[in-house]
Amino acid sequence: MKGIVLAAGKGERLRPLTDDRPKVMLKVANKAIIDYVFENIYPFVDEFIVVVRYQKEKLMEYLGDEYGGKPITYVEQVEGEGTAKAIYSAIEYIENEEFLAVNGDIYFEREGIKTLLQSFKKSSADAALLVKRFEDLSHFGMVEVEGELVKSIREKPGAVSGYANLGIYLFKPEVFEFIENTPQSQRGEYEITDTINLMIKEGKKVTYAVYEGYWNDIGRPWNLLELNEYILKNHLQHSIKGIVEEGATILPPVEIEEGTVVRSGSYIIGPVKIGKNSKIGPNCFIRPYTSIGDKCHIGNAVEIKNSIIMDHSNAPHLNYVGDSIVGENTNLGAGTITANLRHDNKTIKVEIKGKFEDSGRRKLGAIIGHNVKTGINVTIYPGRKIGSNSFIGPGVIVDKNIPPNVLVVA
Ligand code: TTP
C-alpha cells in the first residue's frame, strides 16, 4: 500500500518558525514532525508519496529518496489550495489499490493506523477515516456517525463534544473522481472533508475507527510545546552518551547525545533531551520538558524550562527561557529574558495571522524564529514573536511582535 503524506502547506499560523521552512520540518524533541509520521506509517506502506510545494527543496533535501529502505516519491501540488487538491496531486502514482493519506503536520501513534486498517478490512466501505473523542470540538472537524458509518463531517461545530477528524484517511482510487467534483469551500480551499461529504451524498459508504491514543495537530506554536512535553514524558529513555563533569547533577530521565559536554554545577531535572555536540553549563539550571538541539550552548547562570531550543542556538549567559520556542541558529544576548506569565494570571493570547487567539495557557513565553540575535538585557513579553533574521538591539523591550529581517533598537 502507498502512503501519501501531505506536506505542501504554508504553515502561516506557525510563523515565524515557518519563515524559511515547511512546518513538517520543525523539530520537536529533536526530531522533525514528518519523521514521526513516517515512523508510524512505516509498517503499513511500501512507498511514501510526499506532496510538496512551499519550500519544497528544503524538505526534499532533508528527507532524501528513501526512508528505512522504502522509496520516497515527491509530487508537487501545482494547482489550487487545500487537502483535496494535495491528495489529487498524487493521482498518477496510485493504481488500483487502496491507499493511505495522512496530514504531515500531525502526531499520532502506530496503533491508530492499525485500527483504521482493521476497521476498513472488516467493512465493505469505500473509504475510512480515523476519529478521536474530544470534549470540545471548537478547533476540529466533527465526524457525525451512525452505527459503523460516517454520516457527515462538519467543520468546527463549536464547543460541543464528539468525534474529531484526525486527518488520517484510507481511500480507493475512485476518490479522485469525487475530488474533481468537490466545490471550493468558503475559505477558498478544496477540502478532503467536503469530498468525503460528497461521497456520502452520492451513496458511498465511509467507515471510521476510533483512536484512543495521543494525537496533536501542529497548527499553532503552542502545539509544539504540548507535543514536546508529551514525547518527553512518554517516550524518553534515560541515556547519557556525552560527557558529564563531576559536580553536575542529572535527575533522570535525561537523554544526552554524543559529543555534548555538561559542565560542573549544571543541574538538570528530567525529562530533558539534549542533542549532539552541545555545551551545557557550567552552572545552569535546565528544568523538565526542555529539548535542546545539536551544537547549542547553554551557559552560566541560565535557566530553561518547558522549552524547545533548536539546533545551533545559544543562551550563553544570564538568560531565562520559559515555555518558549527558540528557532535554529539564534543567539540570545547576555541578560535576555523571556516573560512567560501575566501578572493578572490571564491566559496568554498570541497574534496568529492578524488575529489574537487565546492559547489557553497561563504560561507561554516567546516564539523566536531562526537566525535571530538579541542584544544584552532584551526583555520579551509573554506570547510575543520575533521574526527570523531579525536583530533586537540592547535593552529593547519586546512588547509587540517583531517581523522578520528587521533591526529594532531601543
Ligand atoms: P493546514 O494546517 O490546514 O494548512 P497549512 O499547513 O498550510 O497551515 P496554515 O493554515 O497555518 O497556513 O494543512 C493540513 C495538512 O494539509 C498539512 O499537513 C499541510 C497539508 N496541506 C497541503 O498539502 N496542501 C494544501 O494546499 C494545504 C492547505 C494543506
Coordinates of C-alpha atoms and ligand atoms in Angstrom, one line a residue:
M1 CA 0.0 0.0 0.0
K2 CA 1.2 3.5 -0.8
G3 CA 1.1 6.3 1.8
I4 CA 0.5 9.9 0.8
V5 CA 1.9 12.4 3.2
L6 CA 0.5 15.9 2.8
A7 CA 3.3 18.5 3.3
A8 CA 2.6 21.3 0.8
G9 CA 1.0 23.8 3.3
K10 CA 2.5 27.2 4.0
G11 CA 2.2 26.8 7.8
E12 CA 1.3 30.5 8.2
R13 CA -0.1 30.1 11.7
L14 CA 3.3 28.8 12.8
R15 CA 5.2 31.9 11.7
P16 CA 8.0 32.9 12.4
L17 CA 9.1 29.2 12.7
T18 CA 8.0 28.5 9.2
D19 CA 9.5 31.7 7.7
D20 CA 12.1 29.6 5.8
R21 CA 11.0 26.0 6.0
P22 CA 7.9 23.8 5.8
K23 CA 6.3 23.2 9.1
V24 CA 6.7 19.5 8.9
M25 CA 10.5 20.0 9.2
L26 CA 10.2 21.7 12.6
K27 CA 11.8 19.6 15.3
V28 CA 10.0 18.6 18.4
A29 CA 12.1 16.6 21.0
N30 CA 14.9 17.0 18.4
K31 CA 13.1 15.2 15.6
A32 CA 11.2 16.6 12.7
I33 CA 7.4 16.3 12.8
I34 CA 7.4 14.4 9.5
D35 CA 9.8 11.9 10.9
Y36 CA 7.3 10.8 13.5
V37 CA 4.6 10.5 10.7
F38 CA 7.0 8.3 8.6
E39 CA 7.9 6.2 11.6
N40 CA 4.3 5.5 12.5
I41 CA 3.0 4.7 9.0
Y42 CA 6.2 2.8 8.0
P43 CA 5.0 -0.8 8.8
F44 CA 1.8 -0.3 6.7
V45 CA 3.2 1.1 3.5
D46 CA 5.7 0.1 0.9
E47 CA 6.2 3.5 -0.6
F48 CA 5.9 7.1 0.6
I49 CA 4.5 9.8 -1.6
V50 CA 5.1 13.2 -0.2
V51 CA 3.1 16.2 -1.6
V52 CA 5.3 19.3 -1.5
R53 CA 5.1 22.9 -2.5
Y54 CA 6.1 25.6 0.0
Q55 CA 9.9 25.4 0.5
K56 CA 9.9 22.1 -1.3
E57 CA 13.6 21.9 -2.0
K58 CA 14.4 22.0 1.7
L59 CA 12.0 19.2 2.5
M60 CA 13.2 17.0 -0.3
E61 CA 16.8 17.5 0.6
Y62 CA 16.0 16.7 4.3
L63 CA 14.1 13.5 3.6
G64 CA 16.1 12.2 0.6
D65 CA 14.9 9.4 -1.6
E66 CA 14.2 6.6 0.9
Y67 CA 13.1 6.0 4.5
G68 CA 14.2 2.8 6.1
G69 CA 14.8 1.2 2.7
K70 CA 11.3 2.2 1.3
P71 CA 11.2 4.7 -1.6
I72 CA 10.0 8.3 -1.2
T73 CA 8.4 9.8 -4.3
Y74 CA 7.7 13.6 -4.4
V75 CA 4.8 15.2 -6.2
E76 CA 4.3 18.9 -6.4
Q77 CA 0.9 20.4 -5.6
V78 CA 0.7 22.6 -8.6
E79 CA -2.8 23.7 -8.7
G80 CA -5.2 25.1 -6.0
E81 CA -5.2 25.1 -2.3
G82 CA -6.4 22.5 0.2
T83 CA -6.1 18.9 1.2
A84 CA -8.3 17.5 -1.6
K85 CA -6.0 19.2 -4.2
A86 CA -3.0 17.9 -2.3
I87 CA -4.2 14.3 -2.5
Y88 CA -5.2 14.7 -6.1
S89 CA -1.7 15.7 -7.0
A90 CA -0.6 12.1 -6.4
I91 CA -3.2 10.6 -8.9
E92 CA -0.6 9.3 -11.4
Y93 CA 1.1 7.2 -8.7
I94 CA -2.0 5.4 -7.5
E95 CA -3.1 2.4 -9.4
N96 CA -5.8 0.0 -8.4
E97 CA -5.1 -0.4 -4.8
E98 CA -6.4 1.5 -1.8
F99 CA -4.0 4.0 -0.2
L100 CA -3.4 5.8 3.0
A101 CA -3.5 9.7 3.1
V102 CA -2.1 11.4 6.2
N103 CA -1.6 15.1 7.1
G104 CA 2.1 15.6 7.5
D105 CA 1.7 18.0 10.4
I106 CA 0.1 15.7 12.9
Y107 CA 1.4 13.5 15.6
F108 CA -0.2 10.1 16.3
E109 CA 0.9 6.7 17.2
R110 CA 1.1 3.5 15.1
E111 CA -1.9 1.9 16.8
G112 CA -4.1 4.5 15.0
I113 CA -3.2 3.2 11.6
K114 CA -3.6 -0.4 12.7
T115 CA -7.1 0.2 14.0
L116 CA -8.0 2.1 10.8
L117 CA -6.9 -0.7 8.6
Q118 CA -8.7 -3.3 10.7
S119 CA -12.0 -1.3 10.5
F120 CA -11.7 -0.9 6.8
K121 CA -10.9 -4.5 6.2
K122 CA -13.9 -5.9 8.1
S123 CA -16.3 -3.4 6.5
S124 CA -17.5 -3.2 2.9
A125 CA -16.9 0.6 2.9
D126 CA -15.4 2.7 0.1
A127 CA -13.3 4.8 2.5
A128 CA -12.3 5.1 6.1
L129 CA -11.1 7.7 8.5
L130 CA -9.7 7.9 12.0
V131 CA -11.5 9.8 14.7
K132 CA -11.0 10.6 18.4
R133 CA -13.4 11.7 21.0
F134 CA -12.8 15.3 22.3
E135 CA -14.9 17.3 24.8
D136 CA -14.5 20.5 22.9
L137 CA -14.5 20.4 19.1
S138 CA -14.2 24.1 18.5
H139 CA -10.9 23.7 16.6
F140 CA -11.8 20.4 14.8
G141 CA -13.9 18.9 12.1
M142 CA -16.8 17.0 13.8
V143 CA -17.4 13.5 12.4
E144 CA -21.1 12.5 12.8
V145 CA -21.6 8.8 12.8
E146 CA -24.5 6.3 12.7
G147 CA -23.6 2.7 13.5
E148 CA -20.5 1.8 11.6
L149 CA -20.8 4.6 9.1
V150 CA -19.9 8.3 8.9
K151 CA -23.0 10.5 8.2
S152 CA -21.1 13.7 7.6
I153 CA -18.1 15.9 8.6
R154 CA -18.9 19.3 9.9
E155 CA -16.2 21.9 10.2
K156 CA -15.6 23.5 13.6
P157 CA -19.0 23.0 15.2
G158 CA -18.1 24.9 18.4
A159 CA -17.7 23.8 22.0
V160 CA -19.5 20.5 21.7
S161 CA -18.2 17.0 22.4
G162 CA -17.9 14.3 19.8
Y163 CA -15.6 12.7 17.3
A164 CA -12.9 14.8 15.7
N165 CA -11.5 14.1 12.3
L166 CA -7.8 13.3 12.7
G167 CA -6.5 13.9 9.2
I168 CA -5.8 10.2 8.6
Y169 CA -7.7 8.5 5.7
L170 CA -7.9 5.4 3.7
F171 CA -9.2 5.7 0.1
K172 CA -9.8 3.8 -3.0
P173 CA -8.7 5.3 -6.3
E174 CA -12.3 6.3 -7.1
V175 CA -11.9 9.2 -4.6
F176 CA -10.2 11.1 -7.4
E177 CA -13.5 11.4 -9.3
F178 CA -15.1 12.9 -6.2
I179 CA -12.2 15.3 -5.7
E180 CA -12.8 16.5 -9.3
N181 CA -16.4 17.4 -8.3
T182 CA -15.6 18.9 -4.9
P183 CA -16.5 22.6 -4.8
Q184 CA -14.3 25.3 -3.3
S185 CA -15.0 25.9 0.4
Q186 CA -15.8 29.3 1.9
R187 CA -12.2 29.8 2.8
G188 CA -11.2 29.2 -0.8
E189 CA -9.8 25.7 -0.4
Y190 CA -10.6 22.3 -1.8
E191 CA -11.1 20.3 1.4
I192 CA -10.9 16.5 1.5
T193 CA -13.7 16.6 4.2
D194 CA -16.0 18.1 1.5
T195 CA -15.0 15.3 -0.8
I196 CA -16.0 12.8 1.8
N197 CA -19.3 14.5 2.4
L198 CA -19.9 14.4 -1.4
M199 CA -19.1 10.6 -1.5
I200 CA -21.6 10.0 1.3
K201 CA -24.2 12.1 -0.5
E202 CA -23.7 10.0 -3.6
G203 CA -24.3 6.8 -1.8
K204 CA -20.7 5.7 -1.0
K205 CA -20.0 4.1 2.4
V206 CA -17.4 5.7 4.6
T207 CA -16.5 4.0 7.8
Y208 CA -14.4 5.1 10.7
A209 CA -12.2 3.8 13.5
V210 CA -11.9 5.3 17.0
Y211 CA -8.4 6.1 18.1
E212 CA -7.7 6.2 21.9
G213 CA -4.1 7.3 21.8
Y214 CA -2.4 10.7 21.8
W215 CA -2.8 13.0 18.8
N216 CA -1.9 16.6 18.2
D217 CA -2.4 18.8 15.2
I218 CA 0.5 21.1 14.9
G219 CA -1.2 24.3 13.7
R220 CA -0.1 26.9 16.3
P221 CA 3.2 27.5 18.1
W222 CA 2.0 26.2 21.5
N223 CA 1.1 22.9 19.9
L224 CA 4.8 22.3 19.5
L225 CA 5.3 22.8 23.3
E226 CA 2.4 20.4 24.1
L227 CA 3.8 17.8 21.8
N228 CA 7.3 18.3 23.2
E229 CA 6.0 17.7 26.7
Y230 CA 4.1 14.6 25.6
I231 CA 7.0 13.0 23.9
L232 CA 9.5 13.8 26.7
K233 CA 7.0 12.5 29.3
N234 CA 6.1 9.3 27.5
H235 CA 8.9 8.3 25.2
L236 CA 12.2 9.4 26.7
Q237 CA 14.8 6.8 27.7
H238 CA 17.4 7.9 30.2
S239 CA 20.7 7.7 28.3
I240 CA 24.0 9.6 28.7
K241 CA 26.3 9.3 25.7
G242 CA 28.0 12.7 26.2
I243 CA 30.4 13.7 29.0
V244 CA 29.1 14.8 32.3
E245 CA 31.7 16.5 34.5
E246 CA 31.9 15.8 38.2
G247 CA 29.8 18.3 40.1
A248 CA 26.9 18.3 37.6
T249 CA 23.6 16.9 38.7
I250 CA 21.4 14.9 36.4
L251 CA 18.0 13.7 37.6
P252 CA 16.6 11.1 35.1
P253 CA 15.2 10.7 32.6
V254 CA 17.7 12.8 30.6
E255 CA 19.0 12.0 27.2
I256 CA 22.3 13.4 26.3
E257 CA 23.8 12.6 22.9
E258 CA 27.4 12.1 21.7
G259 CA 29.8 14.9 21.9
T260 CA 27.8 17.0 24.3
V261 CA 29.6 18.2 27.5
V262 CA 27.7 19.1 30.7
R263 CA 30.0 21.2 32.9
S264 CA 30.2 21.2 36.6
G265 CA 27.5 23.0 38.6
S266 CA 24.8 22.3 36.0
Y267 CA 21.5 21.0 37.4
I268 CA 19.3 19.1 35.0
I269 CA 15.9 17.8 36.0
G270 CA 14.4 15.3 33.5
P271 CA 12.6 14.8 31.3
V272 CA 15.1 16.7 29.3
K273 CA 16.6 15.9 25.9
I274 CA 19.9 17.3 24.6
G275 CA 21.3 16.6 21.2
K276 CA 24.9 16.2 19.9
N277 CA 27.9 18.4 20.3
S278 CA 26.2 20.9 22.7
K279 CA 27.9 22.7 25.5
I280 CA 25.9 22.9 28.7
G281 CA 27.0 24.9 31.7
P282 CA 28.9 25.4 33.9
N283 CA 26.2 26.4 36.5
C284 CA 23.0 26.3 34.5
F285 CA 19.6 25.0 35.5
I286 CA 17.6 23.0 33.0
R287 CA 14.1 22.1 34.1
P288 CA 11.6 19.4 32.9
Y289 CA 10.2 19.3 29.3
T290 CA 13.1 21.0 27.7
S291 CA 14.6 19.9 24.4
I292 CA 17.9 21.3 23.3
G293 CA 19.2 20.5 19.8
D294 CA 22.6 19.8 18.3
K295 CA 25.5 22.3 18.7
C296 CA 23.8 24.5 21.2
H297 CA 25.4 26.4 24.0
I298 CA 23.6 26.9 27.3
G299 CA 25.9 28.8 29.6
N300 CA 26.5 30.1 33.1
A301 CA 23.5 31.3 35.2
V302 CA 20.9 30.3 32.5
E303 CA 17.6 28.8 33.5
I304 CA 15.5 27.0 30.9
K305 CA 12.1 25.3 31.4
N306 CA 9.5 23.7 29.2
S307 CA 11.0 25.0 26.0
I308 CA 12.3 24.0 22.7
I309 CA 15.8 25.2 21.6
M310 CA 16.5 24.2 18.1
D311 CA 19.9 23.3 16.6
H312 CA 22.9 25.8 16.7
S313 CA 21.2 28.2 19.1
N314 CA 22.7 29.8 22.2
A315 CA 21.6 31.1 25.6
P316 CA 25.1 31.7 26.8
H317 CA 24.9 34.0 29.8
L318 CA 22.3 35.1 32.4
N319 CA 19.2 34.1 30.4
Y320 CA 15.8 32.9 31.5
V321 CA 13.9 30.9 28.8
G322 CA 10.5 29.7 30.0
D323 CA 7.7 28.0 27.9
S324 CA 9.3 29.3 24.8
I325 CA 10.4 28.2 21.4
V326 CA 13.8 29.3 20.0
G327 CA 14.4 28.6 16.3
E328 CA 17.7 27.5 14.7
N329 CA 20.9 29.4 14.8
T330 CA 19.6 32.0 17.2
N331 CA 21.7 33.8 19.8
L332 CA 20.3 35.3 23.0
G333 CA 22.4 38.1 24.3
A334 CA 23.5 38.2 28.0
G335 CA 20.5 39.0 30.1
T336 CA 17.9 38.3 27.5
I337 CA 14.8 37.2 29.5
T338 CA 11.5 35.8 28.3
A339 CA 8.5 36.5 30.5
N340 CA 6.1 33.6 30.5
L341 CA 3.3 34.7 32.9
R342 CA 1.0 37.7 33.1
H343 CA 0.6 39.5 36.4
D344 CA -3.1 39.2 36.2
N345 CA -2.8 35.5 35.6
K346 CA -4.9 35.6 32.5
T347 CA -4.2 33.1 29.7
I348 CA -1.9 34.3 27.1
K349 CA -3.1 35.4 23.7
V350 CA -1.0 35.2 20.6
E351 CA -1.4 37.1 17.3
I352 CA -2.0 34.5 14.6
K353 CA -2.5 35.7 11.0
G354 CA -3.5 39.1 12.3
K355 CA -6.0 38.0 15.0
F356 CA -5.4 37.4 18.7
E357 CA -6.0 33.8 19.6
D358 CA -6.2 32.5 23.2
S359 CA -3.5 29.9 23.7
G360 CA -5.4 28.6 26.8
R361 CA -2.1 28.6 28.6
R362 CA -1.3 30.6 31.7
K363 CA 2.3 30.2 30.9
L364 CA 3.7 30.9 27.5
G365 CA 6.9 32.7 26.7
A366 CA 8.5 33.8 23.4
I367 CA 8.3 32.4 19.9
I368 CA 11.6 33.3 18.3
G369 CA 12.4 32.5 14.7
H370 CA 15.6 31.3 13.0
N371 CA 18.9 33.4 12.8
V372 CA 17.7 35.9 15.3
K373 CA 20.1 37.9 17.5
T374 CA 19.1 39.6 20.7
G375 CA 21.4 42.1 22.4
I376 CA 22.1 42.4 26.1
N377 CA 19.2 42.8 28.5
V378 CA 16.4 42.3 26.0
T379 CA 13.1 41.6 27.7
I380 CA 10.4 39.7 25.8
Y381 CA 6.8 39.8 26.9
P382 CA 4.7 36.6 27.0
G383 CA 3.4 35.2 23.7
R384 CA 5.4 37.6 21.6
K385 CA 7.1 36.5 18.3
I386 CA 10.4 37.6 16.8
G387 CA 10.7 37.1 13.0
S388 CA 13.6 35.2 11.5
N389 CA 16.8 37.1 10.7
S390 CA 15.9 40.0 12.9
F391 CA 18.3 41.7 15.3
I392 CA 17.0 43.1 18.6
G393 CA 19.3 45.8 20.0
P394 CA 20.5 46.0 23.6
G395 CA 17.9 46.9 26.2
V396 CA 14.8 46.6 23.9
I397 CA 11.5 45.6 25.5
V398 CA 9.7 43.3 23.0
D399 CA 6.1 44.0 23.8
K400 CA 4.9 43.7 20.2
N401 CA 5.6 41.0 17.6
I402 CA 8.7 41.8 15.5
P403 CA 8.6 41.0 11.8
P404 CA 11.4 39.1 10.0
N405 CA 14.5 40.8 8.6
V406 CA 14.4 43.9 10.7
L407 CA 16.7 45.8 13.1
V408 CA 15.0 47.0 16.3
V409 CA 16.8 49.4 18.6
A410 CA 15.8 50.9 22.0
Ligands
TTP1 P1 -3.3 23.1 7.3 O1 -2.7 23.0 8.6 O2 -4.8 23.3 7.1 O3 -2.6 24.2 6.4 P2 -1.1 24.7 6.4 O4 -0.1 23.6 6.6 O5 -0.9 25.5 5.1 O6 -1.0 25.7 7.7 P3 -1.6 27.1 7.9 O7 -3.1 27.0 7.8 O8 -1.1 27.5 9.2 O9 -1.1 28.0 6.7 O10 -2.9 21.8 6.5 C1 -3.2 20.5 6.9 C2 -2.3 19.5 6.2 O11 -2.5 19.5 4.8 C3 -0.9 19.8 6.4 O12 -0.2 18.6 6.5 C4 -0.4 20.5 5.1 C5 -1.3 19.9 4.1 N1 -1.7 20.8 3.0 C6 -1.3 20.5 1.7 O13 -0.5 19.6 1.5 N2 -1.7 21.4 0.7 C7 -2.5 22.4 1.0 O14 -2.9 23.1 0.0 C8 -3.0 22.7 2.3 C9 -3.9 23.8 2.6 C10 -2.6 21.8 3.3

